[in-house]
mmCIF file of C-alpha atoms and ligand atoms in Angstrom:
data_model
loop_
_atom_site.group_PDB
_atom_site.id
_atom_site.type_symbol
_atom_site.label_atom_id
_atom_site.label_comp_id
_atom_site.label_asym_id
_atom_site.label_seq_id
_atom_site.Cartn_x
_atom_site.Cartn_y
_atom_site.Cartn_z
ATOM 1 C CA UNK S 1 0.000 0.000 0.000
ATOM 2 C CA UNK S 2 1.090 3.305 -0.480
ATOM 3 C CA UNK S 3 0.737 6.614 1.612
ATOM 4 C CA UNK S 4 1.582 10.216 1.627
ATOM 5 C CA UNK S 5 3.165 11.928 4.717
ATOM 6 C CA UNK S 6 3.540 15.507 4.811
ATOM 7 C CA UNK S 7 5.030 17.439 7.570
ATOM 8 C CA UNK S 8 3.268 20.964 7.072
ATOM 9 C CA UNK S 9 5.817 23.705 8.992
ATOM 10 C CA UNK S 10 5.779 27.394 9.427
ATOM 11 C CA UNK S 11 8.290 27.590 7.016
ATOM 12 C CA UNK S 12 9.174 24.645 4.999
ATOM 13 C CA UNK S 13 7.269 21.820 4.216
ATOM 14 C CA UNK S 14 8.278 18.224 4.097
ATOM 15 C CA UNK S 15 6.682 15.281 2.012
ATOM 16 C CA UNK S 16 7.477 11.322 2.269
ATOM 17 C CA UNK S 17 5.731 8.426 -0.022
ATOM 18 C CA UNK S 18 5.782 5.048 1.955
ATOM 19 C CA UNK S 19 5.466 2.350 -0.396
ATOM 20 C CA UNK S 20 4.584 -1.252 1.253
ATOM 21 C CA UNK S 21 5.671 0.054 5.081
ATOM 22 C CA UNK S 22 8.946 1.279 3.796
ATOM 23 C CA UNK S 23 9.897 5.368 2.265
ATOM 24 C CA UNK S 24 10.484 5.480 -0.785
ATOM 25 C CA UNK S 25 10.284 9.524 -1.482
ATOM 26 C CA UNK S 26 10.808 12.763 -0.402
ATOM 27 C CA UNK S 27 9.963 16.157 -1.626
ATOM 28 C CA UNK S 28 10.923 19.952 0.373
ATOM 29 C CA UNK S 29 9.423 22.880 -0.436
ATOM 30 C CA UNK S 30 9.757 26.057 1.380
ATOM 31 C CA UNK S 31 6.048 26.884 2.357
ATOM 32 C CA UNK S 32 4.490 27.369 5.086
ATOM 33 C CA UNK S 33 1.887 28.888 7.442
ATOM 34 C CA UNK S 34 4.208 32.063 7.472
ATOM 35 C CA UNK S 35 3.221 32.449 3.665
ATOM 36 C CA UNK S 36 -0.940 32.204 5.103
ATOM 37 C CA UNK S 37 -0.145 35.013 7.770
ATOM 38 C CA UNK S 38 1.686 37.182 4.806
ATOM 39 C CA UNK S 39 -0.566 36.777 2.138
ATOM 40 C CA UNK S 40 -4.111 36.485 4.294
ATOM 41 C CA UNK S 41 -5.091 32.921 3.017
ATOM 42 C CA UNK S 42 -4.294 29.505 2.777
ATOM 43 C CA UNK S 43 -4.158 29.107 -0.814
ATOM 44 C CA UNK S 44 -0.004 29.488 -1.217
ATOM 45 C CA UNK S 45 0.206 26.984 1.368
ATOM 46 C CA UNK S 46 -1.928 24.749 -0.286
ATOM 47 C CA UNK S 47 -0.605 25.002 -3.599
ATOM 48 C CA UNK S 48 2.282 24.189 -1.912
ATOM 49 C CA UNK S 49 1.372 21.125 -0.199
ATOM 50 C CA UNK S 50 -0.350 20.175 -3.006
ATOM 51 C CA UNK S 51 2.539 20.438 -5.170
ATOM 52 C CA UNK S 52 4.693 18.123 -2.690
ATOM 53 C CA UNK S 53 1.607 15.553 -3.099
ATOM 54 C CA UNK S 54 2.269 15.455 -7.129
ATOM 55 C CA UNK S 55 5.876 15.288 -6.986
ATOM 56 C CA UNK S 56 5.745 12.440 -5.295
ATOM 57 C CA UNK S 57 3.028 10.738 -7.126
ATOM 58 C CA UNK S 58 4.788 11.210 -10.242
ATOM 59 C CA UNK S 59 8.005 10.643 -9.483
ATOM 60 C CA UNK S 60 7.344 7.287 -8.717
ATOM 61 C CA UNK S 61 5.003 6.642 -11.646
ATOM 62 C CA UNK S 62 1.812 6.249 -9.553
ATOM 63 C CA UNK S 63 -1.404 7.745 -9.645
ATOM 64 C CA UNK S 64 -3.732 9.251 -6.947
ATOM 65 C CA UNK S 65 -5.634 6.283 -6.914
ATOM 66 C CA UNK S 66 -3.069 4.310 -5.764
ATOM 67 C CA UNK S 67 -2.514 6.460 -2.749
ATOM 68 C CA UNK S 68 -4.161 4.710 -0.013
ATOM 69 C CA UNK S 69 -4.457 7.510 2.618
ATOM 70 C CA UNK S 70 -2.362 11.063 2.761
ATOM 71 C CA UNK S 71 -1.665 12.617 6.562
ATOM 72 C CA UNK S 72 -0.679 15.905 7.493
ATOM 73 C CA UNK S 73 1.255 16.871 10.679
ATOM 74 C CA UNK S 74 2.367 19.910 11.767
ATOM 75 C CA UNK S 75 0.611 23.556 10.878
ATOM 76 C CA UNK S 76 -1.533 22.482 8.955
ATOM 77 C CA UNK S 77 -4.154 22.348 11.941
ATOM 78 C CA UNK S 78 -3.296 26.057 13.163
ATOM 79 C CA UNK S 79 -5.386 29.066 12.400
ATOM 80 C CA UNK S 80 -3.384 29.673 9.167
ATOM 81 C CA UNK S 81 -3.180 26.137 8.365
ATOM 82 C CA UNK S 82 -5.716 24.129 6.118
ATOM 83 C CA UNK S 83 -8.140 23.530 8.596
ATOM 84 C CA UNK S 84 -7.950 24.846 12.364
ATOM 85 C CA UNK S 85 -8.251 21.743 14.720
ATOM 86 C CA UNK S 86 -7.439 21.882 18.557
ATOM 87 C CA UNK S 87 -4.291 20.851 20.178
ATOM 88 C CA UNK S 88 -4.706 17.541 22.014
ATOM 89 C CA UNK S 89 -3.415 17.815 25.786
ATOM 90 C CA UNK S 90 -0.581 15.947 27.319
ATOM 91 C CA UNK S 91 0.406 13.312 28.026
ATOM 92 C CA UNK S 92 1.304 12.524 24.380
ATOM 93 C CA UNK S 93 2.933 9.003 22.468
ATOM 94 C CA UNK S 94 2.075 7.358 19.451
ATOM 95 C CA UNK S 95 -1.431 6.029 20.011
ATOM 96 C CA UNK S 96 -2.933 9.087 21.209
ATOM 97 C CA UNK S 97 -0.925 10.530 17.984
ATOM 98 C CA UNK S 98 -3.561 8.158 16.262
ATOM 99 C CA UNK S 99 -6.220 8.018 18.126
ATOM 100 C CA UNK S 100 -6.728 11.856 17.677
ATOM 101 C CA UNK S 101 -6.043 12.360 14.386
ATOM 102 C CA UNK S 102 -8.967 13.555 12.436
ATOM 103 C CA UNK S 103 -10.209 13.417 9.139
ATOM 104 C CA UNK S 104 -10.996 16.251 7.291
ATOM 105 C CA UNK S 105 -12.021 16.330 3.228
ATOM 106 C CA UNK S 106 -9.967 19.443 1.763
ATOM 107 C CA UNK S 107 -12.409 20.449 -1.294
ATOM 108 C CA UNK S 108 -10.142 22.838 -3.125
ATOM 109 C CA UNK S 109 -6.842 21.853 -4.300
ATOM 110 C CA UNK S 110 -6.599 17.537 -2.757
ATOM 111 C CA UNK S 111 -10.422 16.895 -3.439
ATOM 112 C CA UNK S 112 -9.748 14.097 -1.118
ATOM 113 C CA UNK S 113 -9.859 13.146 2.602
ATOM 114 C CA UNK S 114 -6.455 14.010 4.767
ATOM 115 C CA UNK S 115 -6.059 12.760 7.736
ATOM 116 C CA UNK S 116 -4.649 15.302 10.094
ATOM 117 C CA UNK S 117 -2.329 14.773 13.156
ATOM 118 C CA UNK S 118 -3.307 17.392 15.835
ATOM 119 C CA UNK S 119 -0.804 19.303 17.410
ATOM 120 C CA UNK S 120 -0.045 19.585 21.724
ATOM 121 C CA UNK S 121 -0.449 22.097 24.368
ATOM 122 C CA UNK S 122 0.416 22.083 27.838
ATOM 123 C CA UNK S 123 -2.757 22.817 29.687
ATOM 124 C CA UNK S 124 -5.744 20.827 30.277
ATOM 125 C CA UNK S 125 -8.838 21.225 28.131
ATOM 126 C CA UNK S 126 -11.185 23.758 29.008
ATOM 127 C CA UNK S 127 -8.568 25.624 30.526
ATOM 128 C CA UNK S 128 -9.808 29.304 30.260
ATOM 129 C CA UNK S 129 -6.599 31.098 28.872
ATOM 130 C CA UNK S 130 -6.355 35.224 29.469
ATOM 131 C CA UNK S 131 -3.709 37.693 29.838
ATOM 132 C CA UNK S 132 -2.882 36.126 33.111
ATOM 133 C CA UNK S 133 -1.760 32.651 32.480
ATOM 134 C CA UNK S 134 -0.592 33.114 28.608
ATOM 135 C CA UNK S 135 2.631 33.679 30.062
ATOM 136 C CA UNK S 136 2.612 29.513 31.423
ATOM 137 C CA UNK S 137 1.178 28.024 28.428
ATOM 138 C CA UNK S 138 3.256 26.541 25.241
ATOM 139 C CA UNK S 139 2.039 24.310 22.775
ATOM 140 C CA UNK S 140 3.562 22.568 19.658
ATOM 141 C CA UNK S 141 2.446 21.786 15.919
ATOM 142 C CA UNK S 142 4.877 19.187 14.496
ATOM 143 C CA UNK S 143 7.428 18.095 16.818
ATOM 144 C CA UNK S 144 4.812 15.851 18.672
ATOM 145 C CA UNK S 145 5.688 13.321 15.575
ATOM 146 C CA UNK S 146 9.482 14.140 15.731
ATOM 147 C CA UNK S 147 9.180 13.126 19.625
ATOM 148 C CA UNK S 148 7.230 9.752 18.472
ATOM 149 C CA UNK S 149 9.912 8.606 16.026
ATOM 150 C CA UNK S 150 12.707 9.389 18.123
ATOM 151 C CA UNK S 151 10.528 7.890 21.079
ATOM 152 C CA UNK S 152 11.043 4.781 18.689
ATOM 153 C CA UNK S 153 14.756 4.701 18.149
ATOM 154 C CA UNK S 154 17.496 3.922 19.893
ATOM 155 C CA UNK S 155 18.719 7.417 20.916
ATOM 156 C CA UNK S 156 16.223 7.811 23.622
ATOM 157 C CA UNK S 157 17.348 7.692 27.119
ATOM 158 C CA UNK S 158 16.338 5.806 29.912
ATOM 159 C CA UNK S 159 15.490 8.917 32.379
ATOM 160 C CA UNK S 160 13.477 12.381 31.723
ATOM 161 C CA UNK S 161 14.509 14.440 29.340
ATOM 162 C CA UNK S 162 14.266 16.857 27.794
ATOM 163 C CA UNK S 163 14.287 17.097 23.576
ATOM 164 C CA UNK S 164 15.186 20.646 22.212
ATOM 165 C CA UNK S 165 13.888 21.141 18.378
ATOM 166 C CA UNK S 166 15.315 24.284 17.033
ATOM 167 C CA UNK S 167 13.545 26.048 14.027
ATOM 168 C CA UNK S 168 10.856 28.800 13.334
ATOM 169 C CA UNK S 169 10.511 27.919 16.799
ATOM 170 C CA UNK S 170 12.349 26.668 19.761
ATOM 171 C CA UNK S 171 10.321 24.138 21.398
ATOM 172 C CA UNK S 172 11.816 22.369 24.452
ATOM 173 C CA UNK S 173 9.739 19.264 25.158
ATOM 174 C CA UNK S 174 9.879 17.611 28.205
ATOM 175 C CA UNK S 175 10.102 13.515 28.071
ATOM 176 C CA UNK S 176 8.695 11.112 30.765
ATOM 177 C CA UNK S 177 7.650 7.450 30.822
ATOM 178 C CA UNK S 178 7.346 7.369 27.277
ATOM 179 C CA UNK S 179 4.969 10.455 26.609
ATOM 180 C CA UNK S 180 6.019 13.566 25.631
ATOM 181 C CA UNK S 181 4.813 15.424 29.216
ATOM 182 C CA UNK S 182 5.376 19.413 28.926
ATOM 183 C CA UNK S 183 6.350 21.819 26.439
ATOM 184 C CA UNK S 184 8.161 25.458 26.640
ATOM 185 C CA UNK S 185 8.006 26.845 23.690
ATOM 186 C CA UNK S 186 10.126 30.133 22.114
ATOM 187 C CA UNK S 187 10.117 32.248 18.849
ATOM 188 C CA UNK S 188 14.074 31.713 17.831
ATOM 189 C CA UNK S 189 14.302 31.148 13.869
ATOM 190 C CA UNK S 190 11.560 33.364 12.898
ATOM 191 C CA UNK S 191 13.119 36.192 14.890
ATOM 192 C CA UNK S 192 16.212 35.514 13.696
ATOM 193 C CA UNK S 193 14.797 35.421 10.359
ATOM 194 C CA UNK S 194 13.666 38.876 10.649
ATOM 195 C CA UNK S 195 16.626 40.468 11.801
ATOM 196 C CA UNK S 196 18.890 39.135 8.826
ATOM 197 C CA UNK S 197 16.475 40.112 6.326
ATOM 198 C CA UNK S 198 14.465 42.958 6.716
ATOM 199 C CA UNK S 199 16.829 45.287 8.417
ATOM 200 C CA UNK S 200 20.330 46.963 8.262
ATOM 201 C CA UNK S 201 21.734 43.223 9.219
ATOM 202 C CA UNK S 202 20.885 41.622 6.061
ATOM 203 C CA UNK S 203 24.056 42.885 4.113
ATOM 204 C CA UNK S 204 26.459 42.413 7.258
ATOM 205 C CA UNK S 205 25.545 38.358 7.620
ATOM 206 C CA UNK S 206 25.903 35.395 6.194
ATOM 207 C CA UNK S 207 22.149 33.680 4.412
ATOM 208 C CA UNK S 208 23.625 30.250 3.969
ATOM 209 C CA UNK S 209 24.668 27.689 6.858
ATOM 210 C CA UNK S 210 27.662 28.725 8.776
ATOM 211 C CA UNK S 211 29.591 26.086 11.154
ATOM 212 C CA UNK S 212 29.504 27.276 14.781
ATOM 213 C CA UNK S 213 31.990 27.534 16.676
ATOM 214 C CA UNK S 214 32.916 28.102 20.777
ATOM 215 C CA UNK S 215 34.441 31.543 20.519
ATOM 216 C CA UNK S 216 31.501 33.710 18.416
ATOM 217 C CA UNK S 217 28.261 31.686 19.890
ATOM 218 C CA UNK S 218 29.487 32.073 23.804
ATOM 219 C CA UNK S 219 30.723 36.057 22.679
ATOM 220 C CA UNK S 220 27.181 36.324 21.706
ATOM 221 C CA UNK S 221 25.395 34.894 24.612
ATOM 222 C CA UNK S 222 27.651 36.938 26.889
ATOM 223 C CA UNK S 223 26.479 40.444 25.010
ATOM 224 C CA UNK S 224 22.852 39.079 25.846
ATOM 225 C CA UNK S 225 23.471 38.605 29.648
ATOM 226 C CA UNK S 226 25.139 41.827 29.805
ATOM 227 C CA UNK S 227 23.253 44.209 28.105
ATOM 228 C CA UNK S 228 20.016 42.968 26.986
ATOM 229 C CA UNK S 229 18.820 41.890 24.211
ATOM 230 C CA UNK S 230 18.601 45.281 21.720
ATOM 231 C CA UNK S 231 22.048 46.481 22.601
ATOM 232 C CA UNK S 232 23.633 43.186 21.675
ATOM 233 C CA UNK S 233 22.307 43.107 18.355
ATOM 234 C CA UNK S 234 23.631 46.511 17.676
ATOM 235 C CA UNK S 235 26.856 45.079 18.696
ATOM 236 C CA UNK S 236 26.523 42.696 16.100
ATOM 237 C CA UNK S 237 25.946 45.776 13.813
ATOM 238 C CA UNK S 238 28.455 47.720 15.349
ATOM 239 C CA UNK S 239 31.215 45.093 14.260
ATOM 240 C CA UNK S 240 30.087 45.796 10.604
ATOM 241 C CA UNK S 241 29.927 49.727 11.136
ATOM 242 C CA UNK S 242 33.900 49.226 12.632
ATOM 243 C CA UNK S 243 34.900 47.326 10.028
ATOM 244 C CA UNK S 244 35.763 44.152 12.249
ATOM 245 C CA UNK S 245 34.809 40.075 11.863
ATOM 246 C CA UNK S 246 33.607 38.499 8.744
ATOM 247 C CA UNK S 247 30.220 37.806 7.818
ATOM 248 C CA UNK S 248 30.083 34.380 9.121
ATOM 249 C CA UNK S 249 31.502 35.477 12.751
ATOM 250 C CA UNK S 250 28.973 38.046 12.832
ATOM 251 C CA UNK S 251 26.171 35.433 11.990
ATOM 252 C CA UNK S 252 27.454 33.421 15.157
ATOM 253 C CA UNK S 253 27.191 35.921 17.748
ATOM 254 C CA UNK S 254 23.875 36.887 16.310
ATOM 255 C CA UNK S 255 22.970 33.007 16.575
ATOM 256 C CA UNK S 256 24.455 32.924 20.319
ATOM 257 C CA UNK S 257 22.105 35.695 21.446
ATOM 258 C CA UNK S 258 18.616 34.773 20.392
ATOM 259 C CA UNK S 259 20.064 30.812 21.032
ATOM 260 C CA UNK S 260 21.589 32.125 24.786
ATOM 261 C CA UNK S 261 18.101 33.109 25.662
ATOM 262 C CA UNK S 262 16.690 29.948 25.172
ATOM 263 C CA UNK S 263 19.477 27.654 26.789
ATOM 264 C CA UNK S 264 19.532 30.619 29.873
ATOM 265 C CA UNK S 265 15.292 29.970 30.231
ATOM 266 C CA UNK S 266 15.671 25.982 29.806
ATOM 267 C CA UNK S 267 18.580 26.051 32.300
ATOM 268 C CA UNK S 268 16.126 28.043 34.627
ATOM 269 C CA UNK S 269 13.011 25.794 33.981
ATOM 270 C CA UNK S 270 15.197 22.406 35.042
ATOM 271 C CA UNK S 271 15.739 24.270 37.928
ATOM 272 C CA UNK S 272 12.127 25.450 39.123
ATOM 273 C CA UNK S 273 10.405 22.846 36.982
ATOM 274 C CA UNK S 274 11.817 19.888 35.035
ATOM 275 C CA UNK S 275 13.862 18.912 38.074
ATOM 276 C CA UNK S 276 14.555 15.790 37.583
ATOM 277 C CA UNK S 277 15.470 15.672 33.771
ATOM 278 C CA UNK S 278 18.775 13.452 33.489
ATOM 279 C CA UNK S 279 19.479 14.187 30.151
ATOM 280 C CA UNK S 280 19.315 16.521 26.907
ATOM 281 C CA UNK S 281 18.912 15.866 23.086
ATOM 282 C CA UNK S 282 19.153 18.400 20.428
ATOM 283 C CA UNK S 283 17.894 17.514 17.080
ATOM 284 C CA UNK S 284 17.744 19.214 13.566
ATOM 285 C CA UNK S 285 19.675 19.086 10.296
ATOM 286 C CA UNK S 286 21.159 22.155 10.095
ATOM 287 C CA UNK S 287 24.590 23.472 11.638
ATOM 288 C CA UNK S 288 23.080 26.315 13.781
ATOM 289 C CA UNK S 289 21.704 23.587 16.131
ATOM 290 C CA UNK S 290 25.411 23.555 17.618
ATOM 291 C CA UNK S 291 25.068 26.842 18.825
ATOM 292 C CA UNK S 292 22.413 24.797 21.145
ATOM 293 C CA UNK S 293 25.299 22.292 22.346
ATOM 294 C CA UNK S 294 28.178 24.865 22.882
ATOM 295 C CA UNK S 295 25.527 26.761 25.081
ATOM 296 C CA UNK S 296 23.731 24.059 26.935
ATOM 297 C CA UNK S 297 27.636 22.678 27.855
ATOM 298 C CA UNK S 298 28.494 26.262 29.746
ATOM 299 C CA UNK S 299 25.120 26.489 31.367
ATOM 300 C CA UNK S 300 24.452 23.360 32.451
ATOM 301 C CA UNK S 301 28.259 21.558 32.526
ATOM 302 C CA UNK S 302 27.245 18.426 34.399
ATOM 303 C CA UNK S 303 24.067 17.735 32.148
ATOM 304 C CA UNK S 304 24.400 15.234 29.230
ATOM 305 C CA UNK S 305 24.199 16.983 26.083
ATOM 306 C CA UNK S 306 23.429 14.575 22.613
ATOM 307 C CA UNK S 307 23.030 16.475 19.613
ATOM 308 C CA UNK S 308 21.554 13.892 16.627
ATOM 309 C CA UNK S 309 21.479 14.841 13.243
ATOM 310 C CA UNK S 310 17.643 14.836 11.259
ATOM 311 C CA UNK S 311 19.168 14.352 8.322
ATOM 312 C CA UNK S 312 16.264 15.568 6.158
ATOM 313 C CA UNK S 313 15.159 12.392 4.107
ATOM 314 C CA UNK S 314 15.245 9.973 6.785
ATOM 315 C CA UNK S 315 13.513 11.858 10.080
ATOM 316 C CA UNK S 316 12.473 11.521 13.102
ATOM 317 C CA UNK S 317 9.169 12.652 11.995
ATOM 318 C CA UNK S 318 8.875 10.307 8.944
ATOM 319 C CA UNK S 319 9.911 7.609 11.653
ATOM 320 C CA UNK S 320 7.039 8.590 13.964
ATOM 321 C CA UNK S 321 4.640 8.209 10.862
ATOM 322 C CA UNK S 322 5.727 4.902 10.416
ATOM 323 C CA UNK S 323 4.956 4.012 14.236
ATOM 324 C CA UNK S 324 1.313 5.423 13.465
ATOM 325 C CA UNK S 325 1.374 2.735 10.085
ATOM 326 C CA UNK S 326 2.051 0.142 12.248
ATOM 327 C CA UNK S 327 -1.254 0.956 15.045
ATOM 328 C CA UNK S 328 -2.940 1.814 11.263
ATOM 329 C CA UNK S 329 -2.415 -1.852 10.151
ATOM 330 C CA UNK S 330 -3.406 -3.322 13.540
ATOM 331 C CA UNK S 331 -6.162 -1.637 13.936
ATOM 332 C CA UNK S 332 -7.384 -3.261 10.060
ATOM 333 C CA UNK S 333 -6.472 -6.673 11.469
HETATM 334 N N1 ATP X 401 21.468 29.949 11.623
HETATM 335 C C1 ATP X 401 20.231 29.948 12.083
HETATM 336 N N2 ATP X 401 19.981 30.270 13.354
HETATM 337 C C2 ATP X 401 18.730 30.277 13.849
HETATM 338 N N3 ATP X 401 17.669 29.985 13.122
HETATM 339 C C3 ATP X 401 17.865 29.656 11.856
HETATM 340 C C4 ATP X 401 19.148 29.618 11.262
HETATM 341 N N4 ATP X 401 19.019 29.246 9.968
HETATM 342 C C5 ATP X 401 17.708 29.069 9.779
HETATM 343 N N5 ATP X 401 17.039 29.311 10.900
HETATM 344 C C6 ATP X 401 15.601 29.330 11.060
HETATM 345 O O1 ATP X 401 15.026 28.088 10.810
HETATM 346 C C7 ATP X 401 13.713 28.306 10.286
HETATM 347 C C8 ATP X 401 13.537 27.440 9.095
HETATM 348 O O2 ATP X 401 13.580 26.135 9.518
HETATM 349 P P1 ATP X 401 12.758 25.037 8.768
HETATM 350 O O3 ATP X 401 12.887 25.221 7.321
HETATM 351 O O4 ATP X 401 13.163 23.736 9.392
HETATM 352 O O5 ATP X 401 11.310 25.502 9.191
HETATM 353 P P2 ATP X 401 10.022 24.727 9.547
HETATM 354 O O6 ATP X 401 10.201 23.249 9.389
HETATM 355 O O7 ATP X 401 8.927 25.368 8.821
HETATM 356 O O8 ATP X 401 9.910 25.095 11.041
HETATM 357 P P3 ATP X 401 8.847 24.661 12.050
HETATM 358 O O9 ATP X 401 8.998 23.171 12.195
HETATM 359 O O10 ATP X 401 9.279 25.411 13.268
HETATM 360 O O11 ATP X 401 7.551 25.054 11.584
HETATM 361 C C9 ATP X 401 13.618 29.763 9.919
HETATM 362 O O12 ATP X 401 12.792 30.414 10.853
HETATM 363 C C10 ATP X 401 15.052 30.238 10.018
HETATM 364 O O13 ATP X 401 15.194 31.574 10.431
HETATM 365 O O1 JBU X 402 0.672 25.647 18.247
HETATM 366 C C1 JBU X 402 0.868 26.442 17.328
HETATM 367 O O2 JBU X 402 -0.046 26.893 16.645
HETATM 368 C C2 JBU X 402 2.241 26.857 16.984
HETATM 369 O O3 JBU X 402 2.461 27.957 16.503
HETATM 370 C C3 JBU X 402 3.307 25.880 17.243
HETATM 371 C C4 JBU X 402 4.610 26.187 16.493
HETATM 372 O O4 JBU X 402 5.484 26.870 17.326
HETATM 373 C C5 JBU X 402 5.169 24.909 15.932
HETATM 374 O O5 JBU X 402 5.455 23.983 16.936
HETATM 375 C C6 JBU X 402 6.319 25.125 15.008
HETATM 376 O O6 JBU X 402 7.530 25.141 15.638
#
């Protein structure tokens, strides 16, 4: 049998074909539900997903037909999404992953049924949120299905822990028993985004992936501890206005600022909150996810630090589909 898997982010999409239990395709594109909160609707991002859908089909010489079921995790169940759908509440592994998922028929550009994997949030249902307690609540759309498929590999420790996912959005999610248990989430990538693109910054960085090293990341997080956030940005500036660093070191301290005031709050929450987390695991495919490890080391020196590499076409996320296969193919026995 064959399925579609698509892993709907804020900014890049990610599409798998799973032929007979095992992948056999993978598409990118760079859409998201940052294109539906620019433009004002959905219909980029679903052009987009759809596009991902066809690739794969015809790539590998099928046609929809023989597509047994597509799923969608990720944003594609957030207000600028395809269809908004609640976050489930915690505690969260693969069955409830399954169990939850919904099925929605998208009219306009699939003309078929999706099945959509709903995202997490750290507060009971029915929980009346206001300006009060916004501050305590965090939620997730996506890396509920990274947790699953790492929850189903051999990297997991034994303990807590907690798994950091660095992207649009920091999300640290805490790990217990099995069951992904509390989330603290941050807005890292999309900031960072921002800053290198639509201002003064954008000629004085580096746009493509630069290695991260000790010196530049820990400079940066230092600025940010000692004079705020603003300030050490214009440092960052300031090294282009004085004619000093290259491009790429300047892209590293920026990275060890808005990364520094993650690590600082995690190191603070496994202090108040997470207390007895024994261990922590950093995943992503990109370089800039070091930035996490050379921070995480100085903050927290006797704390286990993994990082693991997503490399893009095999990930932790199309592993945590396959888990949801397997309960799939129960359940039809
Ligand atoms: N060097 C970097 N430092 C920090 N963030 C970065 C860096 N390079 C890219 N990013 C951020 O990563 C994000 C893009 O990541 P990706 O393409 O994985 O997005 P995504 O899968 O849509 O994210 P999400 O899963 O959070 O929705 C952008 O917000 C970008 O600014
Ligand atoms: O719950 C939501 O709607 C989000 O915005 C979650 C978002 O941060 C994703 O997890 C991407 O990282």
């Amino acid at each position: 049998m064959n399925y579609i898997y698509i892993n709907c982010g804020t900014t890049t999409s990610r599409g798998y074909l799973v032929r007979d239990g095992k992948p056999s395709g993978y598409v990118s594109k760079v859409v998201g539900t940052k294109d539906s909160s620019l433009s004002g609707g959905n219909d980029i991002l679903l052009a987009g997903l759809r596009e991902i859908y066809d690739v794969l089909i015809d790539r590998n010489g099928l046609f929809e037909r023989d597509i047994e079921s597509v799923w969608i995790s990720g944003m594609a169940t957030s207000p600028f999404g395809i269809t908004e759908i609640p976050h489930m509440t915690m505690p969260v592994n693969a069955q409830k992953m399954y169990d939850e998922s919904v099925t929605f028929y998208e009219e306009s550009y699939f003309d078929r049924e999706l099945r959509l994997l709903r995202g997490v949030k750290n507060v009971p249902d029915g929980t009346v949120v206001d300006l009060e307690n916004i501050e305590y609540i965090s939620s997730i759309r996506g890396e509920e299905i990274d947790i699953v498929g790492l929850l189903s590999s051999n990297y997991t420790p034994e303990g807590p822990f907690v798994v950091v996912a660095p992207s649009s959005h920091t999300q640290f999610c805490y790990v217990k028993d099995g069951a992904l248990t509390d989330i603290l989430s941050s807005f890292t990538g999309e900031l960072r985004y921002a800053l290198s693109r639509d201002t003064m910054l954008y000629g004085e960085q580096e746009h493509g992936d630069v290695a991260m090293t000790e010196q530049f990341v820990r400079k940066g997080c230092e600025y940010l501890r000692k004079y705020g956030f603003c300030r050490a940005v214009q440092i960052v500036h300031g090294a282009n206005t004085f004619g000093i660093l290259s491009k790429a070191e300047r892209t590293q301290i920026l990275n060890g600022i808005i990364t520094g005031s993650v690590t600082d709050l995690l190191a603070q929450h496994i202090s108040k909150k997470w207390t007895d987390v024994e261990e922590i695991v950093i995943f992503g495919g990109k370089p800039y996810i070091e930035a996490y490890q050379i921070l995480l080391k100085d903050t927290l020196p006797s704390m286990p630090v993994r990082l693991i590499t997503d490399i893009n076409g095999n990930s932790f996320a199309l592993s945590g589909f396959l888990e949801l296969l397997k309960i799939e193919e129960n359940a039809a026995h």
